[in-house]
Amino acid sequence: MTLSLTNTAKTFPDGTRALLPTDLKVEQGEIVSLLGPSGCGKTTLLRIIAGLETPNDGSEIWFDDDNVTSLSVERRKVGMVFQSYALFPNMSVRANIGYGLKMQKLPAKEIEARVTEVLEMCQLQEFSARSITALSGGQRQRVALARAIAPRPRLLLLDEPLSALDAALREALRDELAVLLRTFDITAIFVTHDQDEAMAIADRVAVMSGGLVVQSGTPEDLYRKPNSAFVAGFVGNAMRLEGRCEGARFYLDGGTLTLPSDGSDRDVFVRAEDVALQAGGSLEGRVETVTFLGTHYRIGLSDIMPGLLTSTYAGQNAPRVGETVRAEIKPEALMLLPKSAQSA
Ligand SMILES: Nc1ncnc2c1ncn2[C@@H]1O[C@H](COP(=O)(O)OP(=O)(O)O)[C@@H](O)[C@H]1O
Ligand SMILES: [Mg+2]
């Protein structure tokens, strides 16, 4: 189904404006991630979509051609997965997954068939008779997912479902989830504060800040064409260059760069991987730090601007600390963005 929100906002009784008027559309089968720092309103938005929270007057929520704004949570038929699994610990995997179907009073035969189907989809067949307490965190989260999709919801909502897991498991389950969600062919919204997770799982990412969706696009769009300093910094940690701008010339301590266009009323951002160490580069600096990160080295440079980082593919030789090096940044790698309040 297609989800459309128009003018949807939430002010809590204590006056907290958790969500400012927001429009959002999610197409049939699309997987959209809501990405933003803690407290930006992600959970509030998700709970409004589920029907767990009443939005302000004037908000509208549509599932296809149905206006569901005042429909109860039960009647919206959404599936939900949360950080805490909220499974019944003393019941088997099979009984947990079948629970919602039993509540719907489906015939036992049908429950049996549907549970078997989702057990297979989520690769949980071998655990079907186990109790929840005998499962690992990753397995529990797969059961929670299976339980959410067993009633064939119109929409699947996931709120930081991987946050309780340790780093290695998180990464494995993240990639698994990306594949699984696509096999379900369901419209889904995935909330996270982790940019890698959002980029790995979603077709489209809506970045939130201060109760607003500030930019929405494919992971590639957000990474290459952020519309604000906030998005540039939050998605992929771009650095703001500190220097003096004159038209399309940008003066740093360690040299001069050419901007793609006039940068006078802009902030200039660059990503570490776009700062290339190369002989004859227009910037000169000194290697301060070299950190090995498996796929690449992260190198901290001084004398160009404080805190400038570059990233070198680990197959190459890393420079040594203290060495003088030259670096180059191609004009097309520089992102010119509206000046933000704190940089003015
Ligand atoms: N029931 C509530 N009453 C008052 N303020 C709330 C309530 N729930 C959430 N908030 C506030 O609304 C803002 C957004 O919260 P939330 O949607 O949970 O953010 P996120 O999920 O992005 O971390 C926060 O400032 C939070 O403290
Ligand atoms: Mg939250």
XYZ file of C-alpha atoms and ligand atoms in Angstrom:
372
model
C 0.000 0.000 0.000
C 0.946 3.647 -0.370
C 1.271 5.750 2.766
C 0.720 9.517 2.656
C 1.017 11.931 5.517
C 0.082 15.553 5.078
C 0.563 18.375 7.534
C 1.140 15.807 10.281
C 2.351 17.268 13.572
C 2.446 16.434 17.271
C 2.608 18.729 20.266
C 2.540 16.838 23.578
C 0.348 18.160 26.420
C 3.456 19.531 28.185
C 4.081 21.762 25.141
C 6.896 19.688 23.562
C 6.689 20.072 19.800
C 7.963 16.594 18.957
C 6.899 16.738 15.300
C 6.447 19.893 13.218
C 4.024 19.812 10.246
C 5.386 17.094 8.008
C 4.460 15.644 4.616
C 5.724 12.184 3.761
C 4.855 9.712 1.045
C 5.938 6.075 0.940
C 5.159 4.151 -2.232
C 3.869 0.572 -2.461
C 6.719 -1.815 -1.615
C 9.119 0.966 -0.772
C 11.414 0.703 2.261
C 11.962 4.116 3.792
C 14.246 4.843 6.699
C 13.682 7.686 9.140
C 17.194 8.692 10.172
C 18.118 11.259 12.774
C 19.700 11.852 16.170
C 17.986 10.904 19.401
C 15.036 13.139 20.231
C 14.379 14.381 16.660
C 10.872 12.889 16.542
C 11.332 9.540 14.754
C 9.425 7.412 17.243
C 6.678 10.007 17.531
C 6.191 9.948 13.755
C 6.146 6.140 13.701
C 3.659 5.953 16.574
C 1.365 8.414 14.780
C 1.432 6.206 11.670
C 0.658 3.124 13.795
C -2.227 4.869 15.557
C -0.563 4.740 18.981
C -0.350 8.537 19.193
C -3.014 11.089 18.230
C -1.576 13.831 16.012
C -2.542 17.521 16.151
C -5.721 18.694 14.453
C -5.201 19.192 10.729
C -2.911 16.164 10.386
C -3.937 13.581 7.783
C -2.791 9.997 7.396
C -3.827 7.979 4.369
C -3.329 4.283 3.620
C -4.011 4.116 -0.129
C -7.459 5.738 -0.502
C -8.423 5.312 3.156
C -8.149 8.245 5.521
C -7.033 6.416 8.684
C -6.353 9.518 10.795
C -8.943 8.621 13.419
C -8.836 4.834 12.974
C -7.767 2.754 15.993
C -4.439 0.934 16.079
C -6.121 -2.496 15.688
C -8.033 -1.455 12.607
C -5.008 0.019 10.846
C -3.467 -3.460 10.489
C 0.171 -2.450 10.740
C 2.959 -4.766 11.875
C 5.432 -3.444 14.409
C 8.912 -4.429 15.546
C 10.654 -2.623 18.380
C 14.083 -2.563 19.974
C 12.789 -4.650 22.869
C 11.474 -7.822 21.300
C 8.326 -7.895 23.449
C 8.024 -11.640 22.839
C 6.352 -14.063 25.255
C 9.381 -15.724 26.881
C 7.560 -18.832 28.090
C 5.988 -19.639 24.719
C 7.616 -21.429 21.810
C 8.762 -19.630 18.670
C 5.802 -21.107 16.798
C 3.301 -19.964 19.447
C 4.770 -16.448 19.479
C 4.501 -16.115 15.718
C 0.953 -17.514 15.714
C -0.237 -15.343 18.590
C -1.649 -12.467 16.525
C -3.377 -14.885 14.165
C -5.023 -16.633 17.098
C -6.259 -13.279 18.378
C -7.778 -12.701 14.930
C -9.571 -16.046 15.439
C -8.283 -17.564 12.213
C -8.925 -21.310 11.758
C -6.165 -23.468 13.283
C -5.247 -24.919 9.876
C -4.675 -21.505 8.386
C -2.613 -20.387 11.394
C -0.471 -23.490 11.014
C 0.107 -22.815 7.308
C 0.928 -19.149 7.742
C 3.298 -19.721 10.639
C 5.121 -22.400 8.651
C 5.418 -19.977 5.746
C 6.985 -17.165 7.788
C 9.205 -19.588 9.714
C 10.681 -20.544 6.351
C 10.964 -16.976 5.112
C 12.814 -15.945 8.260
C 14.883 -19.154 8.347
C 13.583 -20.128 11.737
C 12.261 -23.651 10.946
C 14.796 -25.421 13.140
C 13.893 -23.254 16.133
C 10.107 -23.534 15.854
C 9.650 -25.623 19.017
C 12.192 -23.755 21.134
C 11.232 -21.359 23.849
C 12.246 -17.727 23.405
C 14.638 -17.875 26.365
C 16.735 -20.460 24.482
C 17.406 -18.099 21.532
C 20.177 -15.574 20.863
C 19.387 -11.870 20.499
C 19.565 -12.052 16.715
C 17.251 -15.065 16.601
C 14.788 -13.327 18.915
C 14.701 -10.318 16.654
C 13.971 -12.585 13.676
C 11.075 -14.102 15.636
C 9.781 -10.595 16.399
C 9.926 -9.822 12.681
C 8.196 -13.103 11.783
C 5.464 -12.382 14.317
C 4.938 -8.895 12.887
C 4.511 -10.102 9.308
C 2.475 -13.278 9.998
C -0.871 -11.396 10.066
C 0.035 -9.933 6.615
C 0.002 -6.291 7.708
C -0.571 -3.520 5.177
C 2.484 -1.742 6.473
C 5.485 -2.773 8.552
C 6.969 -0.333 11.071
C 10.347 -0.996 12.692
C 11.703 1.219 15.477
C 15.455 0.743 15.997
C 15.020 -3.057 15.900
C 18.771 -3.736 15.956
C 19.807 -1.301 18.680
C 19.912 -3.858 21.493
C 22.321 -6.163 19.648
C 26.112 -6.092 19.825
C 28.064 -4.559 16.933
C 28.989 -7.706 14.969
C 25.501 -9.189 15.164
C 23.946 -5.865 14.279
C 25.873 -5.701 11.067
C 25.055 -9.284 10.079
C 21.372 -8.871 10.889
C 21.261 -5.519 9.121
C 22.239 -7.101 5.808
C 19.883 -10.021 6.430
C 17.027 -7.635 7.177
C 17.677 -5.709 3.964
C 17.192 -8.935 1.978
C 14.261 -10.204 4.067
C 12.216 -7.009 3.801
C 12.472 -7.222 0.041
C 11.307 -10.834 -0.063
C 8.205 -9.815 1.948
C 7.418 -7.231 -0.720
C 5.861 -5.019 1.929
C 5.809 -1.259 2.418
C 8.044 -0.592 5.409
C 9.375 2.249 7.546
C 12.576 1.642 9.418
C 13.629 4.047 12.165
C 17.284 4.350 13.141
C 19.863 6.835 14.404
C 22.600 4.885 12.581
C 23.433 6.161 9.098
C 25.090 2.918 7.960
C 21.984 0.994 8.927
C 19.690 3.420 7.116
C 21.810 3.313 3.969
C 22.094 -0.492 4.006
C 18.391 -1.183 4.471
C 16.380 1.588 2.854
C 15.470 2.436 -0.738
C 15.026 5.989 0.440
C 16.156 7.783 3.569
C 14.280 10.661 5.202
C 16.685 12.580 7.428
C 15.041 14.177 10.451
C 16.212 16.978 12.712
C 14.290 18.931 15.323
C 10.893 17.438 14.486
C 11.196 17.904 10.726
C 12.158 15.826 7.699
C 14.999 18.006 6.420
C 15.894 15.958 3.326
C 14.691 12.784 1.710
C 16.356 10.827 -1.070
C 18.247 7.692 -2.036
C 21.323 6.979 0.084
C 23.473 8.106 -2.873
C 21.583 11.398 -3.203
C 21.963 12.240 0.463
C 25.630 11.355 0.449
C 26.547 13.224 -2.734
C 24.021 16.062 -2.673
C 23.224 16.971 0.912
C 21.069 20.110 1.093
C 22.398 21.316 4.436
C 25.391 21.249 6.729
C 23.371 19.050 9.049
C 22.799 16.328 6.435
C 26.394 16.557 5.166
C 27.659 16.027 8.691
C 25.153 13.389 9.734
C 25.286 11.243 6.595
C 28.946 10.374 6.067
C 30.627 12.890 8.384
C 31.610 15.582 5.888
C 34.044 18.223 7.226
C 33.498 21.962 6.989
C 36.591 23.643 5.587
C 37.816 26.575 7.654
C 39.328 29.245 5.486
C 38.684 32.459 3.587
C 36.635 32.614 0.439
C 37.013 35.087 -2.439
C 34.620 34.235 -5.233
C 35.624 30.792 -6.429
C 38.978 30.836 -4.629
C 39.212 29.311 -1.169
C 42.280 30.059 0.971
C 43.380 27.589 3.634
C 46.541 27.823 5.747
C 48.220 25.193 3.622
C 47.199 26.327 0.120
C 44.399 27.464 -2.169
C 41.502 25.505 -3.647
C 39.302 26.245 -6.615
C 35.584 25.969 -5.860
C 33.058 24.718 -8.436
C 31.285 28.119 -8.170
C 31.237 31.319 -6.117
C 31.357 30.279 -2.457
C 31.092 33.711 -0.804
C 27.848 33.102 1.111
C 28.342 29.358 1.510
C 29.994 26.880 3.801
C 32.342 24.484 2.029
C 32.312 20.792 2.953
C 34.435 17.847 1.902
C 34.589 14.146 2.733
C 37.806 12.507 3.909
C 37.922 10.139 0.935
C 37.926 13.130 -1.428
C 41.086 14.581 0.101
C 43.724 12.824 -1.997
C 47.350 12.638 -0.983
C 49.315 13.264 -4.169
C 52.613 14.703 -5.278
C 52.134 18.191 -6.704
C 48.818 18.718 -4.852
C 47.895 22.333 -4.143
C 47.773 21.882 -0.348
C 50.748 21.203 1.890
C 50.393 19.681 5.350
C 51.981 17.410 7.884
C 50.805 13.945 8.908
C 49.595 14.078 12.530
C 47.900 10.698 12.953
C 47.607 7.431 11.005
C 44.853 5.018 12.023
C 44.429 1.608 10.384
C 40.732 0.819 9.870
C 40.907 -2.425 7.868
C 39.688 -1.245 4.462
C 41.492 2.096 4.732
C 43.806 4.292 6.747
C 42.417 7.461 8.235
C 45.071 10.145 8.253
C 44.874 13.350 10.252
C 46.700 16.301 8.669
C 47.832 19.515 10.301
C 48.891 22.873 8.801
C 46.114 22.914 6.166
C 43.275 23.453 8.580
C 42.786 22.015 12.054
C 41.278 18.537 12.056
C 41.447 17.833 8.318
C 41.179 14.108 7.678
C 42.013 12.095 4.622
C 41.355 8.488 3.906
C 43.731 6.231 2.004
C 42.901 2.823 0.627
C 44.660 0.203 2.761
C 46.246 -1.438 -0.316
C 48.489 1.620 -0.630
C 51.409 2.510 1.598
C 50.398 4.776 4.444
C 52.462 7.925 5.057
C 54.381 8.202 8.345
C 53.533 10.513 11.216
C 55.522 13.747 10.952
C 55.996 13.463 7.186
C 55.249 16.510 5.028
C 52.708 15.624 2.324
C 50.817 17.296 -0.480
C 47.068 16.885 -0.913
C 44.522 17.782 -3.557
C 40.742 18.161 -3.506
C 38.960 18.169 -6.853
C 36.509 21.079 -7.254
C 33.633 18.673 -7.945
C 34.205 16.988 -4.557
C 33.577 20.249 -2.702
C 30.020 20.721 -1.434
C 28.828 24.333 -1.186
C 25.995 24.540 1.324
C 23.970 27.324 2.926
C 25.794 28.756 5.940
C 24.484 27.255 9.151
C 23.848 29.305 12.290
C 26.844 28.013 14.221
C 29.334 28.696 11.416
C 28.255 32.306 10.810
N 4.903 11.497 25.895
C 5.715 12.542 25.726
N 5.498 13.709 26.370
C 6.308 14.772 26.170
N 7.366 14.779 25.331
C 7.632 13.641 24.670
C 6.837 12.455 24.820
N 7.355 11.492 24.020
C 8.415 12.046 23.414
N 8.607 13.325 23.791
C 9.632 14.271 23.321
O 9.457 14.460 21.935
C 10.700 14.570 21.279
C 10.824 13.499 20.199
O 10.869 12.236 20.825
P 10.987 10.881 19.997
O 9.968 10.891 18.917
O 10.937 9.767 20.968
O 12.444 11.010 19.350
P 13.389 9.906 18.686
O 12.615 8.659 18.498
O 13.843 10.525 17.398
O 14.551 9.738 19.636
C 11.771 14.478 22.363
O 12.109 15.772 22.751
C 11.045 13.742 23.466
O 11.597 14.064 24.720
Mg 12.972 6.710 19.218
